Amino acid sequence: MTGRPGRAGKSGGPAGAGELLELVRSGRAVTRGALQQATGLSRATVGQRLDRLFRAGWLREGAGGPVDSPLGGRPSITLEFDDSHAVVLAADLDTRHARAAVLSLTGEILAEHSGTLVIGDGPEVVLPELGRWFGELLEKTGRPAVDVCGIGLAVPGPVDTRTGRVVQPPMMPGWDGYDITGRLCRAFTEHTGAPAVPVLVDNDANLMAYGEQRAGHPDCAAFVLVKVSTGIGAGVVVDGSVYRGIDGGAGDIGHIRVGADALCRCGAQGCLAAVASGGAVARRLAESGVPAASGADVRDLLAAGHPQAAALAREAGRRVGDVLATVVTLLNPGVLMIAGDLAGTPFLTGVREILYQRALPRSTAHLDVVTSRLGERAALIGAGALVVEHLYAPERAEERLRALGL
């Protein structure tokens, strides 16, 4: 006697092991009975597919759940994603600084390193150095390099995620069209001796938005993060997925023209980033005799309560708020998060002043304007989550199980 046919999985056929893994990871079905009900598969078929996941080390049995039957009986054994079987490496590149980490599959940072790394030195300098950092971090955690399942990288420029290459990045000279994924993978293997692993690259604001939305606002269906540091960029998460546009250019609000008489690093005149970024504020401070060369310097001055820095940050916030009034009207987000070097009270005050003046009340009635929850770790956590969601998505999980001979 055969079981009834299972409900179609994402591939169009009956739900496979990858779909069962996704149901468990999402918490939608965490017992064998619940998986049968969700998929329509027979008990035997569910058991066979779970066995593949157990042998891969991706699932484990947890504690017994509640007894659903009024007649009592043994509690159902719950199923859990086993995050101990692998780790993820992640790095976040800024213009003059970088941060790298080893993360668990559930986003816990196990080891972390930050230091000076000048992106203008080019990929042949920066990426091998990241490979060295990764090797040292793995030694610190005691995890062998073969436990790494993938690497995520955040960069301050537009990325075509199909190729992992940046496209005409104003703040990344020498990187346009460069094979970042291939070179970072080689750097990892050179410094660890481990086999090649997948490398995923995305824009830093996208990954910050992804990390922040998942960590603090998982029920927000339309989430916007604006990063204001050396430059200005936005990340948009819609229904749990990053919105990137056709070729990775979505969210590049720093290059919206605002009519100012200032030359931008992209070569155009009057871009928002040329007058309201951390770099622009630093330049104005330096012109008035206050030592400042970057958004990080402005951040330090704001933390020290420097009155001129605060005044300029508020003015920059008003400039950005004017652009965000259009963004909010177009996207109608539930959360607008301000992050980056300028994400303090003066800048946020300026944003709020103009945003609520210019945007329609209908667009802001249910809008929360907040600052970063994860801080400097947001892009790392977002990069790690991007790798995990890619590798354990149903179709990719099936491919990996077959490659393991399971």
PDB file of C-alpha atoms in Angstrom, residues 137-405:
ATOM      1  CA  LEU A 137      39.705  33.960  13.459  1.00  0.00           C
ATOM      2  CA  LEU A 138      39.139  30.256  12.848  1.00  0.00           C
ATOM      3  CA  GLU A 139      42.160  29.456  14.994  1.00  0.00           C
ATOM      4  CA  LYS A 140      40.682  31.629  17.747  1.00  0.00           C
ATOM      5  CA  THR A 141      37.389  29.696  17.688  1.00  0.00           C
ATOM      6  CA  GLY A 142      39.068  26.298  17.483  1.00  0.00           C
ATOM      7  CA  ARG A 143      36.918  25.364  14.484  1.00  0.00           C
ATOM      8  CA  PRO A 144      38.681  23.641  11.573  1.00  0.00           C
ATOM      9  CA  ALA A 145      38.530  25.458   8.258  1.00  0.00           C
ATOM     10  CA  VAL A 146      36.651  22.516   6.710  1.00  0.00           C
ATOM     11  CA  ASP A 147      33.681  23.497   8.899  1.00  0.00           C
ATOM     12  CA  VAL A 148      33.227  26.707   6.881  1.00  0.00           C
ATOM     13  CA  CYS A 149      30.254  26.338   4.542  1.00  0.00           C
ATOM     14  CA  GLY A 150      30.411  29.766   2.913  1.00  0.00           C
ATOM     15  CA  ILE A 151      31.620  33.387   3.030  1.00  0.00           C
ATOM     16  CA  GLY A 152      29.576  36.591   2.890  1.00  0.00           C
ATOM     17  CA  LEU A 153      31.091  39.971   2.010  1.00  0.00           C
ATOM     18  CA  ALA A 154      29.574  43.455   2.327  1.00  0.00           C
ATOM     19  CA  VAL A 155      31.052  46.207   0.136  1.00  0.00           C
ATOM     20  CA  PRO A 156      30.306  49.962  -0.169  1.00  0.00           C
ATOM     21  CA  GLY A 157      29.194  49.898  -3.775  1.00  0.00           C
ATOM     22  CA  PRO A 158      26.500  48.560  -6.134  1.00  0.00           C
ATOM     23  CA  VAL A 159      26.815  44.808  -6.725  1.00  0.00           C
ATOM     24  CA  ASP A 160      25.457  42.639  -9.521  1.00  0.00           C
ATOM     25  CA  THR A 161      24.649  39.652  -7.304  1.00  0.00           C
ATOM     26  CA  ARG A 162      24.474  37.307 -10.294  1.00  0.00           C
ATOM     27  CA  THR A 163      28.223  37.720 -10.791  1.00  0.00           C
ATOM     28  CA  GLY A 164      29.367  39.027  -7.396  1.00  0.00           C
ATOM     29  CA  ARG A 165      31.095  41.962  -9.127  1.00  0.00           C
ATOM     30  CA  VAL A 166      30.735  45.625  -8.251  1.00  0.00           C
ATOM     31  CA  VAL A 167      29.457  47.931 -10.979  1.00  0.00           C
ATOM     32  CA  GLN A 168      31.036  51.393 -11.325  1.00  0.00           C
ATOM     33  CA  PRO A 169      31.536  51.914  -7.574  1.00  0.00           C
ATOM     34  CA  PRO A 170      32.437  55.562  -6.806  1.00  0.00           C
ATOM     35  CA  MET A 171      34.169  54.711  -3.512  1.00  0.00           C
ATOM     36  CA  MET A 172      35.997  51.577  -4.697  1.00  0.00           C
ATOM     37  CA  PRO A 173      38.657  52.590  -7.247  1.00  0.00           C
ATOM     38  CA  GLY A 174      40.146  49.586  -9.013  1.00  0.00           C
ATOM     39  CA  TRP A 175      37.282  47.234  -8.138  1.00  0.00           C
ATOM     40  CA  ASP A 176      34.895  47.763 -11.076  1.00  0.00           C
ATOM     41  CA  GLY A 177      34.132  44.386 -12.642  1.00  0.00           C
ATOM     42  CA  TYR A 178      36.760  42.581 -10.555  1.00  0.00           C
ATOM     43  CA  ASP A 179      36.207  38.882  -9.731  1.00  0.00           C
ATOM     44  CA  ILE A 180      35.736  39.385  -5.977  1.00  0.00           C
ATOM     45  CA  THR A 181      34.182  35.986  -5.295  1.00  0.00           C
ATOM     46  CA  GLY A 182      36.951  34.053  -7.011  1.00  0.00           C
ATOM     47  CA  ARG A 183      39.802  36.016  -5.403  1.00  0.00           C
ATOM     48  CA  LEU A 184      38.342  35.908  -1.887  1.00  0.00           C
ATOM     49  CA  CYS A 185      37.736  32.176  -2.221  1.00  0.00           C
ATOM     50  CA  ARG A 186      41.379  31.678  -3.250  1.00  0.00           C
ATOM     51  CA  ALA A 187      42.553  33.876  -0.363  1.00  0.00           C
ATOM     52  CA  PHE A 188      40.542  31.714   2.042  1.00  0.00           C
ATOM     53  CA  THR A 189      42.032  28.472   0.710  1.00  0.00           C
ATOM     54  CA  GLU A 190      45.565  29.925   0.619  1.00  0.00           C
ATOM     55  CA  HIS A 191      45.448  30.898   4.291  1.00  0.00           C
ATOM     56  CA  THR A 192      43.554  27.863   5.607  1.00  0.00           C
ATOM     57  CA  GLY A 193      44.263  24.968   3.256  1.00  0.00           C
ATOM     58  CA  ALA A 194      40.538  24.214   3.143  1.00  0.00           C
ATOM     59  CA  PRO A 195      38.555  23.417  -0.020  1.00  0.00           C
ATOM     60  CA  ALA A 196      36.821  26.216  -1.907  1.00  0.00           C
ATOM     61  CA  VAL A 197      33.486  27.421  -0.543  1.00  0.00           C
ATOM     62  CA  PRO A 198      30.733  29.616  -2.002  1.00  0.00           C
ATOM     63  CA  VAL A 199      31.302  33.373  -1.665  1.00  0.00           C
ATOM     64  CA  LEU A 200      28.370  35.799  -1.786  1.00  0.00           C
ATOM     65  CA  VAL A 201      28.876  39.557  -2.210  1.00  0.00           C
ATOM     66  CA  ASP A 202      26.313  42.309  -1.697  1.00  0.00           C
ATOM     67  CA  ASN A 203      26.086  46.013  -0.984  1.00  0.00           C
ATOM     68  CA  ASP A 204      26.709  46.946   2.651  1.00  0.00           C
ATOM     69  CA  ALA A 205      23.428  48.840   3.101  1.00  0.00           C
ATOM     70  CA  ASN A 206      21.510  45.853   1.703  1.00  0.00           C
ATOM     71  CA  LEU A 207      23.156  43.492   4.171  1.00  0.00           C
ATOM     72  CA  MET A 208      22.722  45.892   7.075  1.00  0.00           C
ATOM     73  CA  ALA A 209      19.025  46.137   6.232  1.00  0.00           C
ATOM     74  CA  TYR A 210      18.737  42.345   5.946  1.00  0.00           C
ATOM     75  CA  GLY A 211      20.456  41.783   9.287  1.00  0.00           C
ATOM     76  CA  GLU A 212      18.495  44.478  11.115  1.00  0.00           C
ATOM     77  CA  GLN A 213      15.127  43.462   9.707  1.00  0.00           C
ATOM     78  CA  ARG A 214      15.602  39.806  10.616  1.00  0.00           C
ATOM     79  CA  ALA A 215      16.959  40.564  14.090  1.00  0.00           C
ATOM     80  CA  GLY A 216      14.625  43.317  15.234  1.00  0.00           C
ATOM     81  CA  HIS A 217      11.701  43.710  12.840  1.00  0.00           C
ATOM     82  CA  PRO A 218      10.890  40.259  11.378  1.00  0.00           C
ATOM     83  CA  ASP A 219       7.195  41.081  10.959  1.00  0.00           C
ATOM     84  CA  CYS A 220       7.817  44.311   9.033  1.00  0.00           C
ATOM     85  CA  ALA A 221       6.832  43.660   5.408  1.00  0.00           C
ATOM     86  CA  ALA A 222       8.503  46.834   4.076  1.00  0.00           C
ATOM     87  CA  PHE A 223      11.713  47.895   5.801  1.00  0.00           C
ATOM     88  CA  VAL A 224      14.145  50.639   4.735  1.00  0.00           C
ATOM     89  CA  LEU A 225      17.616  51.259   6.182  1.00  0.00           C
ATOM     90  CA  VAL A 226      19.652  54.335   5.264  1.00  0.00           C
ATOM     91  CA  LYS A 227      23.387  54.203   5.952  1.00  0.00           C
ATOM     92  CA  VAL A 228      25.037  57.610   6.250  1.00  0.00           C
ATOM     93  CA  SER A 229      28.803  57.293   6.601  1.00  0.00           C
ATOM     94  CA  THR A 230      31.497  58.305   4.109  1.00  0.00           C
ATOM     95  CA  GLY A 231      28.742  57.937   1.508  1.00  0.00           C
ATOM     96  CA  ILE A 232      24.968  57.438   1.602  1.00  0.00           C
ATOM     97  CA  GLY A 233      23.106  54.287   0.608  1.00  0.00           C
ATOM     98  CA  ALA A 234      19.842  52.528   1.379  1.00  0.00           C
ATOM     99  CA  GLY A 235      18.819  48.910   1.764  1.00  0.00           C
ATOM    100  CA  VAL A 236      15.230  47.798   1.206  1.00  0.00           C
ATOM    101  CA  VAL A 237      13.731  44.544   2.507  1.00  0.00           C
ATOM    102  CA  VAL A 238      10.290  43.622   1.171  1.00  0.00           C
ATOM    103  CA  ASP A 239       8.465  40.523   2.462  1.00  0.00           C
ATOM    104  CA  GLY A 240      11.681  39.234   3.995  1.00  0.00           C
ATOM    105  CA  SER A 241      13.828  39.546   0.857  1.00  0.00           C
ATOM    106  CA  VAL A 242      16.313  42.238  -0.173  1.00  0.00           C
ATOM    107  CA  TYR A 243      15.058  44.314  -3.083  1.00  0.00           C
ATOM    108  CA  ARG A 244      18.030  44.945  -5.383  1.00  0.00           C
ATOM    109  CA  GLY A 245      16.510  46.140  -8.653  1.00  0.00           C
ATOM    110  CA  ILE A 246      17.531  44.803 -12.058  1.00  0.00           C
ATOM    111  CA  ASP A 247      21.310  44.693 -11.537  1.00  0.00           C
ATOM    112  CA  GLY A 248      21.945  45.678  -7.922  1.00  0.00           C
ATOM    113  CA  GLY A 249      21.471  49.431  -8.260  1.00  0.00           C
ATOM    114  CA  ALA A 250      18.399  49.828  -6.009  1.00  0.00           C
ATOM    115  CA  GLY A 251      18.877  51.993  -2.941  1.00  0.00           C
ATOM    116  CA  ASP A 252      21.674  54.181  -4.308  1.00  0.00           C
ATOM    117  CA  ILE A 253      20.014  57.342  -2.942  1.00  0.00           C
ATOM    118  CA  GLY A 254      23.342  59.086  -2.325  1.00  0.00           C
ATOM    119  CA  HIS A 255      23.446  59.940  -6.017  1.00  0.00           C
ATOM    120  CA  ILE A 256      20.030  61.534  -6.276  1.00  0.00           C
ATOM    121  CA  ARG A 257      20.563  65.125  -7.456  1.00  0.00           C
ATOM    122  CA  VAL A 258      19.480  67.719  -4.913  1.00  0.00           C
ATOM    123  CA  GLY A 259      20.459  70.872  -6.789  1.00  0.00           C
ATOM    124  CA  ALA A 260      23.499  71.722  -4.687  1.00  0.00           C
ATOM    125  CA  ASP A 261      26.691  73.163  -6.114  1.00  0.00           C
ATOM    126  CA  ALA A 262      29.052  70.393  -5.007  1.00  0.00           C
ATOM    127  CA  LEU A 263      31.079  67.853  -6.972  1.00  0.00           C
ATOM    128  CA  CYS A 264      30.423  64.240  -5.990  1.00  0.00           C
ATOM    129  CA  ARG A 265      32.979  61.419  -6.010  1.00  0.00           C
ATOM    130  CA  CYS A 266      30.959  59.826  -8.809  1.00  0.00           C
ATOM    131  CA  GLY A 267      31.858  62.809 -11.026  1.00  0.00           C
ATOM    132  CA  ALA A 268      28.382  64.335 -11.082  1.00  0.00           C
ATOM    133  CA  GLN A 269      27.368  67.689  -9.640  1.00  0.00           C
ATOM    134  CA  GLY A 270      24.921  68.104  -6.772  1.00  0.00           C
ATOM    135  CA  CYS A 271      24.475  64.546  -5.485  1.00  0.00           C
ATOM    136  CA  LEU A 272      23.002  64.064  -2.011  1.00  0.00           C
ATOM    137  CA  ALA A 273      26.208  62.359  -0.832  1.00  0.00           C
ATOM    138  CA  ALA A 274      28.243  65.401  -1.881  1.00  0.00           C
ATOM    139  CA  VAL A 275      26.422  67.618   0.616  1.00  0.00           C
ATOM    140  CA  ALA A 276      24.974  65.370   3.355  1.00  0.00           C
ATOM    141  CA  SER A 277      27.258  62.338   3.873  1.00  0.00           C
ATOM    142  CA  GLY A 278      29.741  61.907   6.694  1.00  0.00           C
ATOM    143  CA  GLY A 279      32.481  62.708   4.206  1.00  0.00           C
ATOM    144  CA  ALA A 280      30.757  65.966   3.218  1.00  0.00           C
ATOM    145  CA  VAL A 281      30.315  67.004   6.862  1.00  0.00           C
ATOM    146  CA  ALA A 282      33.965  66.161   7.551  1.00  0.00           C
ATOM    147  CA  ARG A 283      35.053  68.332   4.633  1.00  0.00           C
ATOM    148  CA  ARG A 284      33.062  71.309   5.908  1.00  0.00           C
ATOM    149  CA  LEU A 285      34.497  70.877   9.386  1.00  0.00           C
ATOM    150  CA  ALA A 286      38.029  70.706   8.002  1.00  0.00           C
ATOM    151  CA  GLU A 287      37.449  73.873   5.973  1.00  0.00           C
ATOM    152  CA  SER A 288      36.562  75.673   9.203  1.00  0.00           C
ATOM    153  CA  GLY A 289      39.679  74.413  10.981  1.00  0.00           C
ATOM    154  CA  VAL A 290      38.243  71.392  12.822  1.00  0.00           C
ATOM    155  CA  PRO A 291      40.375  68.261  12.207  1.00  0.00           C
ATOM    156  CA  ALA A 292      38.124  65.776  10.375  1.00  0.00           C
ATOM    157  CA  ALA A 293      38.820  63.616   7.354  1.00  0.00           C
ATOM    158  CA  SER A 294      36.036  61.012   7.314  1.00  0.00           C
ATOM    159  CA  GLY A 295      32.624  60.053   8.581  1.00  0.00           C
ATOM    160  CA  ALA A 296      34.307  58.161  11.414  1.00  0.00           C
ATOM    161  CA  ASP A 297      35.965  61.400  12.545  1.00  0.00           C
ATOM    162  CA  VAL A 298      32.579  63.133  12.517  1.00  0.00           C
ATOM    163  CA  ARG A 299      31.126  60.276  14.587  1.00  0.00           C
ATOM    164  CA  ASP A 300      33.850  60.794  17.193  1.00  0.00           C
ATOM    165  CA  LEU A 301      33.206  64.554  17.306  1.00  0.00           C
ATOM    166  CA  LEU A 302      29.476  63.971  17.737  1.00  0.00           C
ATOM    167  CA  ALA A 303      30.148  61.524  20.572  1.00  0.00           C
ATOM    168  CA  ALA A 304      32.255  64.213  22.254  1.00  0.00           C
ATOM    169  CA  GLY A 305      29.417  66.746  21.948  1.00  0.00           C
ATOM    170  CA  HIS A 306      31.172  69.021  19.444  1.00  0.00           C
ATOM    171  CA  PRO A 307      28.635  71.825  18.747  1.00  0.00           C
ATOM    172  CA  GLN A 308      29.680  72.595  15.170  1.00  0.00           C
ATOM    173  CA  ALA A 309      29.665  68.913  14.207  1.00  0.00           C
ATOM    174  CA  ALA A 310      26.191  68.584  15.746  1.00  0.00           C
ATOM    175  CA  ALA A 311      24.886  71.597  13.815  1.00  0.00           C
ATOM    176  CA  LEU A 312      26.249  70.301  10.510  1.00  0.00           C
ATOM    177  CA  ALA A 313      24.912  66.788  11.194  1.00  0.00           C
ATOM    178  CA  ARG A 314      21.441  68.228  11.796  1.00  0.00           C
ATOM    179  CA  GLU A 315      21.654  70.187   8.556  1.00  0.00           C
ATOM    180  CA  ALA A 316      22.727  67.020   6.726  1.00  0.00           C
ATOM    181  CA  GLY A 317      19.782  65.202   8.275  1.00  0.00           C
ATOM    182  CA  ARG A 318      17.412  67.802   6.862  1.00  0.00           C
ATOM    183  CA  ARG A 319      18.908  67.294   3.382  1.00  0.00           C
ATOM    184  CA  VAL A 320      18.511  63.526   3.656  1.00  0.00           C
ATOM    185  CA  GLY A 321      15.024  63.896   5.132  1.00  0.00           C
ATOM    186  CA  ASP A 322      13.938  65.798   2.036  1.00  0.00           C
ATOM    187  CA  VAL A 323      14.922  62.834  -0.165  1.00  0.00           C
ATOM    188  CA  LEU A 324      13.462  60.308   2.273  1.00  0.00           C
ATOM    189  CA  ALA A 325      10.070  62.002   2.050  1.00  0.00           C
ATOM    190  CA  THR A 326       9.922  60.735  -1.537  1.00  0.00           C
ATOM    191  CA  VAL A 327      11.286  57.307  -0.571  1.00  0.00           C
ATOM    192  CA  VAL A 328       8.659  56.907   2.152  1.00  0.00           C
ATOM    193  CA  THR A 329       5.855  58.045  -0.154  1.00  0.00           C
ATOM    194  CA  LEU A 330       6.974  55.564  -2.823  1.00  0.00           C
ATOM    195  CA  LEU A 331       7.598  52.504  -0.619  1.00  0.00           C
ATOM    196  CA  ASN A 332       5.285  53.121   2.385  1.00  0.00           C
ATOM    197  CA  PRO A 333       7.603  51.254   4.797  1.00  0.00           C
ATOM    198  CA  GLY A 334       6.722  50.323   8.368  1.00  0.00           C
ATOM    199  CA  VAL A 335      10.246  51.010   9.612  1.00  0.00           C
ATOM    200  CA  LEU A 336      12.791  53.598   8.458  1.00  0.00           C
ATOM    201  CA  MET A 337      16.125  52.958  10.157  1.00  0.00           C
ATOM    202  CA  ILE A 338      19.017  55.419  10.177  1.00  0.00           C
ATOM    203  CA  ALA A 339      22.451  53.817  10.528  1.00  0.00           C
ATOM    204  CA  GLY A 340      26.109  54.667   9.992  1.00  0.00           C
ATOM    205  CA  ASP A 341      28.523  57.267  11.345  1.00  0.00           C
ATOM    206  CA  LEU A 342      25.975  60.090  11.500  1.00  0.00           C
ATOM    207  CA  ALA A 343      23.156  58.049  13.067  1.00  0.00           C
ATOM    208  CA  GLY A 344      22.850  60.100  16.239  1.00  0.00           C
ATOM    209  CA  THR A 345      20.390  62.551  17.726  1.00  0.00           C
ATOM    210  CA  PRO A 346      21.352  65.672  15.682  1.00  0.00           C
ATOM    211  CA  PHE A 347      21.100  63.911  12.322  1.00  0.00           C
ATOM    212  CA  LEU A 348      17.931  62.028  13.268  1.00  0.00           C
ATOM    213  CA  THR A 349      16.333  65.276  14.453  1.00  0.00           C
ATOM    214  CA  GLY A 350      17.050  66.879  11.085  1.00  0.00           C
ATOM    215  CA  VAL A 351      15.588  63.886   9.212  1.00  0.00           C
ATOM    216  CA  ARG A 352      12.398  63.955  11.271  1.00  0.00           C
ATOM    217  CA  GLU A 353      11.937  67.739  10.860  1.00  0.00           C
ATOM    218  CA  ILE A 354      11.748  67.577   7.071  1.00  0.00           C
ATOM    219  CA  LEU A 355      10.391  64.065   6.570  1.00  0.00           C
ATOM    220  CA  TYR A 356       7.200  64.738   8.495  1.00  0.00           C
ATOM    221  CA  GLN A 357       6.784  68.134   6.803  1.00  0.00           C
ATOM    222  CA  ARG A 358       7.190  66.864   3.238  1.00  0.00           C
ATOM    223  CA  ALA A 359       5.748  63.346   3.242  1.00  0.00           C
ATOM    224  CA  LEU A 360       1.998  62.819   3.122  1.00  0.00           C
ATOM    225  CA  PRO A 361       0.471  62.053   6.538  1.00  0.00           C
ATOM    226  CA  ARG A 362      -0.904  58.848   4.998  1.00  0.00           C
ATOM    227  CA  SER A 363       2.671  57.663   4.331  1.00  0.00           C
ATOM    228  CA  THR A 364       3.959  58.332   7.844  1.00  0.00           C
ATOM    229  CA  ALA A 365       0.922  57.387   9.948  1.00  0.00           C
ATOM    230  CA  HIS A 366       2.301  53.923  10.698  1.00  0.00           C
ATOM    231  CA  LEU A 367       6.000  54.652  10.196  1.00  0.00           C
ATOM    232  CA  ASP A 368       8.624  54.099  12.903  1.00  0.00           C
ATOM    233  CA  VAL A 369      11.818  56.133  12.425  1.00  0.00           C
ATOM    234  CA  VAL A 370      14.528  54.413  14.461  1.00  0.00           C
ATOM    235  CA  THR A 371      18.284  53.973  14.732  1.00  0.00           C
ATOM    236  CA  SER A 372      20.362  50.827  14.357  1.00  0.00           C
ATOM    237  CA  ARG A 373      19.953  47.984  16.839  1.00  0.00           C
ATOM    238  CA  LEU A 374      22.944  45.884  15.742  1.00  0.00           C
ATOM    239  CA  GLY A 375      25.335  48.801  15.245  1.00  0.00           C
ATOM    240  CA  GLU A 376      28.642  48.019  13.540  1.00  0.00           C
ATOM    241  CA  ARG A 377      27.792  44.313  13.392  1.00  0.00           C
ATOM    242  CA  ALA A 378      24.679  44.706  11.243  1.00  0.00           C
ATOM    243  CA  ALA A 379      26.350  44.004   7.882  1.00  0.00           C
ATOM    244  CA  LEU A 380      28.257  41.021   9.314  1.00  0.00           C
ATOM    245  CA  ILE A 381      25.069  39.458  10.628  1.00  0.00           C
ATOM    246  CA  GLY A 382      23.267  40.224   7.375  1.00  0.00           C
ATOM    247  CA  ALA A 383      26.097  38.701   5.325  1.00  0.00           C
ATOM    248  CA  GLY A 384      26.057  35.559   7.451  1.00  0.00           C
ATOM    249  CA  ALA A 385      22.283  35.242   7.105  1.00  0.00           C
ATOM    250  CA  LEU A 386      22.528  35.715   3.336  1.00  0.00           C
ATOM    251  CA  VAL A 387      24.943  32.777   3.084  1.00  0.00           C
ATOM    252  CA  VAL A 388      22.826  30.515   5.284  1.00  0.00           C
ATOM    253  CA  GLU A 389      19.591  31.313   3.440  1.00  0.00           C
ATOM    254  CA  HIS A 390      21.320  30.613   0.137  1.00  0.00           C
ATOM    255  CA  LEU A 391      22.937  27.317   1.156  1.00  0.00           C
ATOM    256  CA  TYR A 392      19.932  25.863   2.969  1.00  0.00           C
ATOM    257  CA  ALA A 393      17.215  27.011   0.559  1.00  0.00           C
ATOM    258  CA  PRO A 394      15.273  23.941  -0.656  1.00  0.00           C
ATOM    259  CA  GLU A 395      16.756  23.504  -4.130  1.00  0.00           C
ATOM    260  CA  ARG A 396      20.310  24.291  -3.050  1.00  0.00           C
ATOM    261  CA  ALA A 397      19.964  21.996  -0.035  1.00  0.00           C
ATOM    262  CA  GLU A 398      18.937  19.151  -2.334  1.00  0.00           C
ATOM    263  CA  GLU A 399      21.991  19.762  -4.513  1.00  0.00           C
ATOM    264  CA  ARG A 400      24.290  19.737  -1.483  1.00  0.00           C
ATOM    265  CA  LEU A 401      22.747  16.533  -0.121  1.00  0.00           C
ATOM    266  CA  ARG A 402      23.304  14.804  -3.466  1.00  0.00           C
ATOM    267  CA  ALA A 403      26.905  16.049  -3.513  1.00  0.00           C
ATOM    268  CA  LEU A 404      27.354  14.458  -0.072  1.00  0.00           C
ATOM    269  CA  GLY A 405      26.051  11.168  -1.472  1.00  0.00           C
TER     270      GLY A 405
END
